[in-house]
Amino acid sequence: QHNPHTKHGRTAIVHLFEWRWADIAAECERFLAPNGYAGVQISPPNEHITLTTPWYPWWQRYQPTGYNLCSRSGNENELRDMITRCNNVGVNIYVDVVINHMCGAGGGEGTHSSCGGWFSASRKDFPSIPFTNMDFNDHKCRTGSGNIENYGDPNQVRDCRLVGLLDLALEKDCVRGKVAGFMNKLVDMGVAGFRVDACKHMWPGDLQNTLGRLHNLNTKWFSGGSRPFIYQEVIDLGGEPITSREYFHLGRVTEFKYGAKLGTIFRKWNGEKLSYTKSWGEGYGFMPDGNALVFIDNHDNQRGHGAGGAAIATFWDPRIHKMAVAYMLAHPYGVARVMSSFRWDRNFVNGKDQNDWIGPPSHGNGATKPVPINPDQTCGDGWVCEHRWRQIKNMATFRNVVNGQPHANWWDNQSNQVAFGRGNRGFIVFNNDDWNLDVTLNTGMPGGTYCDVVSGNKDGGRCSGKQIQVGGDGRAHFKISNKDEDPFVAIHADSKL
Ligand code: QV4
Ligand code: CA
């Protein structure tokens, strides 16, 4: 189902990667709702393997060992409390669910799992669910290693092990039932939908059956008959037989071309220019608007996993990151997701980060640290909190203010200076060239004085940053130095003095 069921005209989703439930609950109340964020993607809430070599990597949560709801982010009570409190302030929760597989085949046997439940990877035995060795695909997989070896062969991509992860037989009624039961528990608790992990590795028919078993959303917070929002992780950059299109009827699909392309454009690699983005969206060869879930970076490709490579614009390149996120949030295409990260010590050896596995800020024993909020509203203890950066937060508001308005009043200098508006509700100007921008443009906005929401805020009756004068004819003069901290300017109906 393609509708995110967002509330109060809110639009953007934020991925609070690896945050604890208690911190997300507080963030919904103190920051996300007041600033108009629509929802949160949470890390997988179910029981997962715990590993010590490497030391509690972030990716251990992509290795389920059961469907009990305790994880590095907290226990079931904390999860329920978070869902309730976020819903009560109109912020939706979307759960990252890992249903293609269980833990790695080499995951051993014992109680090294986040709820302390016993499991055996070697015997494919997960008694808390239960799944037994009958519930896995090994008899169907035809590769020598039992792993996926060739992405050109859809059968092995769906029936063999993704990097050694025990592959569930989602064709079986009892497996479908267990998976749907797990997801339904979350639906009944009040979540609004799911980010479904590794969908390329599941047959669309199996997914359709499983998702068809889901309950309607909890009517305490959603109108009767609402179906869970589904967005499926399928990495389709072209060139493989499995395409995003096979999944369109089930829900939205992650559009990985979006961030890879926009990162390349803002980096000005391969002769790319911002002016080429006049037809950004479907006109750029992306999937249909109604199917797309878009993002600049995600938890994989910000650290060299997944797809997109070095072009991806992450918080490590803040200037480019802010521009790319602002472009996404200003543009009407797709449902947009903002990444919120933690910092780690990168260590590149021959272009590969040796520390790409490092988990969230922790006390050393694998227990995740809370997110402390500094007096200036930024986060401490290694939490980056991109979603709190003024430029990004204000663009999330911009997206709400211009929601439903058409892309309008495009301008470009045939290089890397562009501008566009959204009906008569908002206008944004970028200067990604190595020289100044100094131009008068038709904004389509009513005359008046507007605060630029990139360099500052509208604070009471005045602007803390730049001020933009729009004439009665809708025209306004923009000056953006290529040396500005953030070489872009955005105004919208609610930033008018
Ligand atoms: C290793 C070897 C295997 C070997 C196996 C033996 O690499 O060849 O067979 O041991 O047991 C971790 C390790 C990986 C290890 C594996 C199993 O990194 O080296 O295999 O565990 O023990 C995340 C990480 C992975 C991690 C995985 C499970 O990115 O590195 O693997 O979690 O912990 C494709 C998919 C796409 C996927 C993307 C990364 O089409 O679906 O790769 N993206 C999603 C998630 C991603 C997650 C998974 C899927 C798996 O976004 O975060 O992978 O749930 O493009
Ligand atoms: Ca599979």
Coordinates of N, CA and C in Angstrom, one line a residue, residues 387-471:
H387 N 18.7 15.6 11.0 CA 17.3 16.1 10.9 C 17.1 17.3 11.8
R388 N 18.0 17.6 12.7 CA 17.9 18.8 13.6 C 18.7 20.0 13.0
W389 N 19.5 19.7 12.0 CA 20.3 20.8 11.4 C 19.3 21.9 10.9
R390 N 19.5 23.1 11.2 CA 18.5 24.2 10.8 C 18.1 24.1 9.3
Q391 N 19.1 23.9 8.5 CA 18.8 23.9 7.0 C 17.9 22.8 6.7
I392 N 18.1 21.6 7.3 CA 17.3 20.4 6.9 C 16.0 20.5 7.6
K393 N 15.9 20.8 8.9 CA 14.7 21.0 9.6 C 13.8 22.0 8.9
N394 N 14.3 23.1 8.5 CA 13.5 24.1 7.9 C 13.0 23.7 6.5
M395 N 13.8 22.9 5.8 CA 13.3 22.4 4.5 C 12.3 21.3 4.7
A396 N 12.3 20.6 5.8 CA 11.1 19.7 6.1 C 9.9 20.5 6.2
T397 N 10.0 21.6 6.9 CA 8.8 22.5 7.0 C 8.4 23.1 5.6
F398 N 9.4 23.4 4.8 CA 9.1 23.9 3.4 C 8.3 22.9 2.7
R399 N 8.7 21.6 2.8 CA 8.0 20.5 2.1 C 6.5 20.5 2.5
N400 N 6.3 20.7 3.8 CA 4.9 20.7 4.3 C 4.1 21.9 3.7
V401 N 4.8 23.0 3.7 CA 4.1 24.3 3.3 C 3.7 24.2 1.8
V402 N 4.6 23.6 1.0 CA 4.3 23.6 -0.4 C 3.6 22.3 -0.9
N403 N 3.3 21.4 0.1 CA 2.7 20.1 -0.3 C 1.5 20.3 -1.3
G404 N 1.6 19.5 -2.3 CA 0.5 19.5 -3.3 C 0.6 20.6 -4.4
Q405 N 1.6 21.5 -4.3 CA 1.8 22.5 -5.2 C 2.7 22.0 -6.4
P406 N 2.4 22.5 -7.6 CA 3.2 22.0 -8.7 C 4.6 22.6 -8.8
H407 N 5.6 21.9 -9.3 CA 6.9 22.4 -9.7 C 6.7 23.6 -10.7
A408 N 7.3 24.7 -10.4 CA 7.0 25.9 -11.2 C 8.2 26.9 -11.3
N409 N 8.1 27.8 -12.2 CA 9.1 28.9 -12.4 C 10.5 28.4 -12.3
W410 N 10.8 27.4 -13.1 CA 12.2 26.9 -13.2 C 13.1 28.0 -13.8
W411 N 14.3 28.1 -13.3 CA 15.3 28.9 -14.0 C 16.7 28.2 -13.8
D412 N 17.5 28.4 -14.8 CA 18.9 27.9 -14.7 C 19.8 28.7 -15.5
N413 N 21.1 28.7 -15.2 CA 22.1 29.4 -16.0 C 22.9 28.5 -16.9
Q414 N 22.3 27.3 -17.2 CA 22.9 26.3 -18.0 C 24.2 25.7 -17.4
S415 N 24.3 26.0 -16.1 CA 25.5 25.4 -15.4 C 25.0 24.9 -14.1
N416 N 25.5 25.4 -13.0 CA 25.1 24.8 -11.7 C 24.3 25.8 -10.8
Q417 N 23.7 26.8 -11.4 CA 22.8 27.7 -10.7 C 21.4 27.4 -11.2
V418 N 20.5 27.0 -10.3 CA 19.1 26.7 -10.7 C 18.2 27.3 -9.6
A419 N 16.9 27.4 -10.0 CA 15.9 27.8 -9.1 C 14.6 27.2 -9.5
F420 N 13.7 26.9 -8.5 CA 12.4 26.5 -8.9 C 11.5 26.8 -7.7
G421 N 10.2 26.9 -8.0 CA 9.2 27.1 -7.0 C 8.2 26.0 -6.9
R422 N 7.3 26.1 -6.0 CA 6.2 25.2 -5.8 C 4.9 26.0 -5.8
G423 N 4.3 26.1 -6.9 CA 3.1 27.0 -7.0 C 3.5 28.4 -6.6
N424 N 2.6 29.0 -5.7 CA 2.9 30.3 -5.2 C 3.2 30.2 -3.7
R425 N 3.7 29.0 -3.2 CA 3.9 28.7 -1.8 C 5.4 28.7 -1.4
G426 N 6.3 28.5 -2.3 CA 7.7 28.4 -1.9 C 8.6 28.5 -3.1
F427 N 9.8 28.9 -2.9 CA 10.8 29.1 -4.0 C 12.2 28.8 -3.4
I428 N 13.0 28.2 -4.2 CA 14.4 27.8 -3.7 C 15.4 28.1 -4.9
V429 N 16.6 28.6 -4.5 CA 17.6 29.0 -5.4 C 18.9 28.3 -5.0
F430 N 19.6 27.7 -5.9 CA 20.9 27.0 -5.6 C 22.0 27.7 -6.4
N431 N 23.2 27.9 -5.8 CA 24.4 28.2 -6.5 C 25.5 27.2 -6.2
N432 N 25.6 26.3 -7.1 CA 26.7 25.3 -6.9 C 27.8 25.5 -8.0
D433 N 27.9 26.7 -8.5 CA 29.0 27.1 -9.4 C 30.1 27.7 -8.6
D434 N 31.2 27.9 -9.2 CA 32.4 28.5 -8.5 C 32.4 30.0 -8.7
W435 N 31.3 30.6 -8.9 CA 31.2 32.0 -9.0 C 29.9 32.5 -8.4
N436 N 29.7 33.8 -8.2 CA 28.6 34.3 -7.5 C 27.3 34.2 -8.4
L437 N 26.2 34.1 -7.7 CA 24.9 34.2 -8.3 C 24.3 35.6 -8.0
D438 N 23.8 36.3 -9.0 CA 23.3 37.6 -8.8 C 22.2 37.8 -9.9
V439 N 21.0 37.6 -9.6 CA 20.0 37.5 -10.6 C 18.6 37.8 -10.0
T440 N 17.7 38.4 -10.9 CA 16.3 38.6 -10.5 C 15.5 37.6 -11.2
L441 N 14.6 36.9 -10.3 CA 13.8 35.8 -10.8 C 12.4 36.0 -10.5
N442 N 11.6 35.3 -11.3 CA 10.1 35.3 -11.0 C 9.9 34.1 -10.0
T443 N 9.5 34.5 -8.8 CA 9.3 33.4 -7.8 C 7.9 32.9 -7.8
G444 N 6.9 33.6 -8.4 CA 5.5 33.1 -8.3 C 4.9 33.4 -7.0
M445 N 5.6 34.0 -6.1 CA 5.1 34.2 -4.7 C 4.4 35.6 -4.6
P446 N 3.5 35.7 -3.7 CA 2.9 37.1 -3.4 C 4.0 38.0 -2.9
G447 N 3.8 39.3 -3.2 CA 4.8 40.3 -2.8 C 4.9 40.4 -1.3
G448 N 6.1 40.8 -0.8 CA 6.4 40.9 0.6 C 7.8 40.6 1.0
T449 N 8.1 40.6 2.3 CA 9.4 40.3 2.8 C 9.4 38.9 3.4
Y450 N 10.4 38.1 2.9 CA 10.4 36.7 3.4 C 11.8 36.5 4.0
C451 N 11.8 35.6 5.0 CA 13.0 35.1 5.6 C 13.5 33.9 4.8
D452 N 14.8 34.0 4.5 CA 15.5 32.8 4.0 C 15.6 31.8 5.1
V453 N 15.1 30.6 4.9 CA 15.1 29.6 6.0 C 16.3 28.7 6.0
V454 N 17.3 29.0 5.1 CA 18.5 28.3 5.0 C 19.6 29.0 5.9
S455 N 19.7 30.3 5.7 CA 20.7 31.0 6.5 C 20.2 31.4 7.9
G456 N 18.9 31.2 8.1 CA 18.3 31.6 9.4 C 16.9 31.2 9.6
N457 N 16.2 31.8 10.5 CA 14.8 31.4 10.8 C 14.0 32.7 10.7
K458 N 12.7 32.6 10.7 CA 11.8 33.7 11.0 C 11.6 33.6 12.5
D459 N 12.1 34.7 13.2 CA 12.1 34.7 14.6 C 11.2 35.8 15.1
G460 N 10.0 35.5 15.6 CA 9.1 36.6 15.9 C 8.8 37.4 14.7
G461 N 9.1 38.7 14.7 CA 8.8 39.6 13.6 C 10.0 39.8 12.7
R462 N 11.1 39.1 12.9 CA 12.3 39.4 12.1 C 13.0 38.1 11.6
C463 N 13.9 38.3 10.7 CA 14.7 37.2 10.1 C 16.0 37.2 10.8
S464 N 16.5 36.0 11.2 CA 17.8 35.9 11.8 C 18.8 35.7 10.7
G465 N 18.4 35.4 9.5 CA 19.4 35.2 8.4 C 19.0 36.2 7.3
K466 N 19.2 35.8 6.1 CA 19.0 36.7 4.9 C 17.5 37.0 4.8
Q467 N 17.3 38.2 4.2 CA 15.9 38.6 3.9 C 15.7 38.8 2.4
I468 N 14.6 38.3 1.9 CA 14.3 38.3 0.5 C 13.1 39.2 0.2
Q469 N 13.2 40.2 -0.7 CA 12.1 41.1 -1.0 C 11.5 40.7 -2.3
V470 N 10.2 40.2 -2.2 CA 9.5 39.8 -3.4 C 8.6 41.0 -3.8
G471 N 8.7 41.5 -5.0 CA 7.9 42.6 -5.5 C 6.4 42.1 -5.8

